[in-house]
PDB file of C-alpha atoms in Angstrom:
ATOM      1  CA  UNK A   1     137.975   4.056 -14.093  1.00 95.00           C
ATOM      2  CA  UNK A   2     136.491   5.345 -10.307  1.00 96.00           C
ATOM      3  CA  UNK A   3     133.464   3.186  -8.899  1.00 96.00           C
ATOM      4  CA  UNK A   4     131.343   4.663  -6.391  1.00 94.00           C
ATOM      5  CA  UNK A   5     128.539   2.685  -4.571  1.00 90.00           C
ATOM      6  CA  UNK A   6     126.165   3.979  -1.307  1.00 88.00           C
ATOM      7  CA  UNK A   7     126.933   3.539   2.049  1.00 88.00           C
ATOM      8  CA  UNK A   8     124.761   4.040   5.000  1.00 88.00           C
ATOM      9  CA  UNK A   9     125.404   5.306   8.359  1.00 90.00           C
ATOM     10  CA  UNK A  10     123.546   5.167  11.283  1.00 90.00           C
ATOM     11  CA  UNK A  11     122.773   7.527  14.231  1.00 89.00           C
ATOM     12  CA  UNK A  12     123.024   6.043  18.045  1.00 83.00           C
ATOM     13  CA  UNK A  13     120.703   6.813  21.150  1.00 78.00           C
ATOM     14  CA  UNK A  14     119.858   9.395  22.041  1.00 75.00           C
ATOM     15  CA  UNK A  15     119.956  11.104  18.282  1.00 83.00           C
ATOM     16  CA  UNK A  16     117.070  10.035  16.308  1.00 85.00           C
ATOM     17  CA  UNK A  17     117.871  11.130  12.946  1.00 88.00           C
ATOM     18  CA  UNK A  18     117.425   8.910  10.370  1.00 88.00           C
ATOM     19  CA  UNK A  19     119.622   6.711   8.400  1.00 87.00           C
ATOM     20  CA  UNK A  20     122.438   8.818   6.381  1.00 88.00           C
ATOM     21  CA  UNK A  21     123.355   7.303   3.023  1.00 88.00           C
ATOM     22  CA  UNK A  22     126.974   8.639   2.064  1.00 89.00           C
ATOM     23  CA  UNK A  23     129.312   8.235  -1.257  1.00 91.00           C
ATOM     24  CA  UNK A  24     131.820   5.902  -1.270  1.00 91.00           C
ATOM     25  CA  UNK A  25     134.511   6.058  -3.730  1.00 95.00           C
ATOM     26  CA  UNK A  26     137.361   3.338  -4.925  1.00 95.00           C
ATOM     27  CA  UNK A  27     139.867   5.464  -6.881  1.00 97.00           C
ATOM     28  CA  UNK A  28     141.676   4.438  -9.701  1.00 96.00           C
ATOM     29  CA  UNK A  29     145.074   6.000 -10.845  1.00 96.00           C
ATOM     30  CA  UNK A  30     143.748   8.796 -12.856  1.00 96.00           C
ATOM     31  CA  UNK A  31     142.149   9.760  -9.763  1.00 96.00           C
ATOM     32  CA  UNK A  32     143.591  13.673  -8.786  1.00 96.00           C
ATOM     33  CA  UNK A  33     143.734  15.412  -5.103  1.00 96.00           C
ATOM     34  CA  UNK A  34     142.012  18.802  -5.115  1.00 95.00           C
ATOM     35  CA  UNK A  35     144.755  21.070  -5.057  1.00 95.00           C
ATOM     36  CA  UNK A  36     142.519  23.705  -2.520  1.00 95.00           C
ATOM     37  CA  UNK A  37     141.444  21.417  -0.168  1.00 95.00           C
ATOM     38  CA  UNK A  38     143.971  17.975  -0.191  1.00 94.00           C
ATOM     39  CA  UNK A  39     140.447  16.057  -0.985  1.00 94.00           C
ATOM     40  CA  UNK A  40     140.794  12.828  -3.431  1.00 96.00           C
ATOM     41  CA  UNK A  41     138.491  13.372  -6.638  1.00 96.00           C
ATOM     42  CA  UNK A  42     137.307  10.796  -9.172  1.00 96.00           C
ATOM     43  CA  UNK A  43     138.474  10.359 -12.100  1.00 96.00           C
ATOM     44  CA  UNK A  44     136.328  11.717 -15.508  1.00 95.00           C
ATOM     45  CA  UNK A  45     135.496   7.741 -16.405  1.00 95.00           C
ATOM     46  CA  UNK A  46     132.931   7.287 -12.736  1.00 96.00           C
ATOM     47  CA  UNK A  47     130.490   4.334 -12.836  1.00 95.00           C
ATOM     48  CA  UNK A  48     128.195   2.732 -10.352  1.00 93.00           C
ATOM     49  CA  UNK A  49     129.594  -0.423  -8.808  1.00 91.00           C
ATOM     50  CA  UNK A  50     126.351  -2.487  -9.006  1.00 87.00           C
ATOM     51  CA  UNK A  51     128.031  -5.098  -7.203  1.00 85.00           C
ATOM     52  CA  UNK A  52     127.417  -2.849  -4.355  1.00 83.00           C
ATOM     53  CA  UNK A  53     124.021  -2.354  -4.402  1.00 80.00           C
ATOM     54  CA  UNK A  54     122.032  -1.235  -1.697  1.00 79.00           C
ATOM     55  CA  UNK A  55     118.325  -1.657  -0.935  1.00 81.00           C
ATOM     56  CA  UNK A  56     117.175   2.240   0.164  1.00 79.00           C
ATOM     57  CA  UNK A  57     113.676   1.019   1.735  1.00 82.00           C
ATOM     58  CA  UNK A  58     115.697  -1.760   3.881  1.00 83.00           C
ATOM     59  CA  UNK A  59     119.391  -0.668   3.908  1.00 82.00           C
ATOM     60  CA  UNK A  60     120.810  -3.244   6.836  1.00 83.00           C
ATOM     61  CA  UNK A  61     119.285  -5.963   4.213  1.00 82.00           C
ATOM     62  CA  UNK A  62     122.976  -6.360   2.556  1.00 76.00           C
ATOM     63  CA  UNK A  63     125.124  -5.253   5.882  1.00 77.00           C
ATOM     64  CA  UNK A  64     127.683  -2.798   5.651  1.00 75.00           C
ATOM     65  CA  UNK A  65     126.316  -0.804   8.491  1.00 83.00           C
ATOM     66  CA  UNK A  66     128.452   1.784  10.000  1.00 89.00           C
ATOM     67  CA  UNK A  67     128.042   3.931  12.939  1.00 89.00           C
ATOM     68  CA  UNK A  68     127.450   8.267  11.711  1.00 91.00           C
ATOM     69  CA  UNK A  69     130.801   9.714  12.312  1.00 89.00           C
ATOM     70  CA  UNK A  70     128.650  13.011  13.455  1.00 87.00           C
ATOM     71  CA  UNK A  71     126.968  10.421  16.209  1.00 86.00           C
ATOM     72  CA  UNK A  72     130.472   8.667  17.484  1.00 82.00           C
ATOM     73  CA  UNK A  73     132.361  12.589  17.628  1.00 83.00           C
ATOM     74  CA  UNK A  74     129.561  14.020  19.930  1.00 85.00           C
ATOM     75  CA  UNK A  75     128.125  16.422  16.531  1.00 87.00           C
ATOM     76  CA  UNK A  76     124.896  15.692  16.283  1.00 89.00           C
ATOM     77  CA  UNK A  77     124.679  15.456  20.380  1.00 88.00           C
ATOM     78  CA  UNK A  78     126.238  19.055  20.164  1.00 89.00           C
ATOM     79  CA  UNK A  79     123.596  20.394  18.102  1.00 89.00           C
ATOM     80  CA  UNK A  80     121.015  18.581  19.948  1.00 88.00           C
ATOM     81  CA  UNK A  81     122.156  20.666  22.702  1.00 89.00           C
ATOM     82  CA  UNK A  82     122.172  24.084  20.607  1.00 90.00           C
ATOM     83  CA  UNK A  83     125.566  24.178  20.516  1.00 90.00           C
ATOM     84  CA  UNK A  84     126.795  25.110  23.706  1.00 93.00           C
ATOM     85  CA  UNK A  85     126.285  22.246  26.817  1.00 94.00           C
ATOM     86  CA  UNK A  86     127.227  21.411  30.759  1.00 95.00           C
ATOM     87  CA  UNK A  87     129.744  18.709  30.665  1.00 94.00           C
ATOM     88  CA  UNK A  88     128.616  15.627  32.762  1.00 94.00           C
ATOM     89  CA  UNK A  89     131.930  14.203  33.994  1.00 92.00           C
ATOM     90  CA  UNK A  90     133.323  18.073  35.401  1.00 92.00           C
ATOM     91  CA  UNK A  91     130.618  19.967  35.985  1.00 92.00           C
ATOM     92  CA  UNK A  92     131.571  23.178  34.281  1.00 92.00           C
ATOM     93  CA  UNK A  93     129.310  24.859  31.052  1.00 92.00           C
ATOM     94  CA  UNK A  94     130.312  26.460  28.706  1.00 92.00           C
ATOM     95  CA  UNK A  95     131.444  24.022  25.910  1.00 92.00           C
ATOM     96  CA  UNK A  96     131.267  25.088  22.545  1.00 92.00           C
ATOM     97  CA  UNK A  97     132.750  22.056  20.949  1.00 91.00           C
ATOM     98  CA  UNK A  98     132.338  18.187  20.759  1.00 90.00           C
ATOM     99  CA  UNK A  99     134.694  17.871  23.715  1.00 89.00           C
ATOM    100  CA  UNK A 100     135.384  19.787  27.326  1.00 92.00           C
ATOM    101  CA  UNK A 101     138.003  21.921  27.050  1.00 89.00           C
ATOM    102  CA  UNK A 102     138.094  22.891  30.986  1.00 91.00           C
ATOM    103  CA  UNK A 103     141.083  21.862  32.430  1.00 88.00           C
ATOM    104  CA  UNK A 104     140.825  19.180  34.957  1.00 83.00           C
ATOM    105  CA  UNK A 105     140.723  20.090  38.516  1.00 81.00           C
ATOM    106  CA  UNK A 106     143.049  17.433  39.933  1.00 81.00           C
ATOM    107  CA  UNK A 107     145.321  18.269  37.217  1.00 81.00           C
ATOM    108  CA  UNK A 108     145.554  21.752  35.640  1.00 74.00           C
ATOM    109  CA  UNK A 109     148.096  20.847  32.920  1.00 84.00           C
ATOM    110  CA  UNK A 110     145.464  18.743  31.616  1.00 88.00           C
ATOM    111  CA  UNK A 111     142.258  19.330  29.851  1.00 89.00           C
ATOM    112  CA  UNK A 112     138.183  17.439  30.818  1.00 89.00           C
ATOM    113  CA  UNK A 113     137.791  16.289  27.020  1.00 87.00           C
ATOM    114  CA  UNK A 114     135.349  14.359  27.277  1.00 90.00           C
ATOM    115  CA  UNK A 115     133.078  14.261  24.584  1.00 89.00           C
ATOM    116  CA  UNK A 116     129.455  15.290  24.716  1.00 87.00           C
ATOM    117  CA  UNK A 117     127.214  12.560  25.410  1.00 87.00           C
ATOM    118  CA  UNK A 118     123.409  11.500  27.125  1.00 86.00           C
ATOM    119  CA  UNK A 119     124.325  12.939  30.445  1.00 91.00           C
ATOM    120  CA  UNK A 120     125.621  16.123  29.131  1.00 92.00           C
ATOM    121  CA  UNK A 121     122.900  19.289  29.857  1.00 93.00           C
ATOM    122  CA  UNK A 122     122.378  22.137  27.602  1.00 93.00           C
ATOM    123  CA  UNK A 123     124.214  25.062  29.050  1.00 92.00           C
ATOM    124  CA  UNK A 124     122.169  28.165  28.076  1.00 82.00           C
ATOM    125  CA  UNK A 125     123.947  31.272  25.993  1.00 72.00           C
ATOM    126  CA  UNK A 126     126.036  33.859  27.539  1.00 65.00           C
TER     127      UNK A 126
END
């Protein structure tokens, strides 16, 4: 038999969004992979594990917080920034991802990639 049970993740400064709760499953053997996409799927028998309950009007009450993974990759920054921003650490626009993909001026065989953070700027469309 799977278990799932909520978790919650939250978004850092400077996103404001709100508090994400997320599924978390513990797989047992008759769990399967998705043969399309690789992704682990629950077995037919799923129950709630009540022992990990969580509190929706006061999440951080029982712990468990976690940092968004959208927040800590640069994601939600990037869409802060309409997708497309001025890196802060080379100076050059342009950037369509979470990270600079300029290559560094004091060494061209490397890229910037740093990740988009505070100081990055929007970077308006071509």
């Amino acid at each position: 038999m799977c278990t799932y049970h909520y978790l919650h993740h939250h978004h850092v400064s400077p996103c404001t969004r709100d508090i994400d709760m997320v599924v978390h499953y513990s797989f047992c053997p008759d769990a399967v992979d998705d043969p399309a996409t690789g992704a682990r799927l629950p077995c037919n028998n799923v129950q709630y594990d009540y022992t990990q309950n969580v509190d929706y009007t006061d999440p951080c009450a029982t712990g468990g917080c976690l940092t968004s993974p959208d927040c800590s990759s640069g994601g939600c920054r990037l869409e802060q920034l309409n997708g497309r921003w001025k890196c802060c650490k080379c100076g050059r626009g342009g950037n369509e991802y979470r990270w600079c993909c300029h290559r560094a001026r004091n060494s061209p065989d490397t890229f910037c990639y740093h990740v988009c953070c505070n100081n990055c700027k929007p970077h308006p469309a071509k």
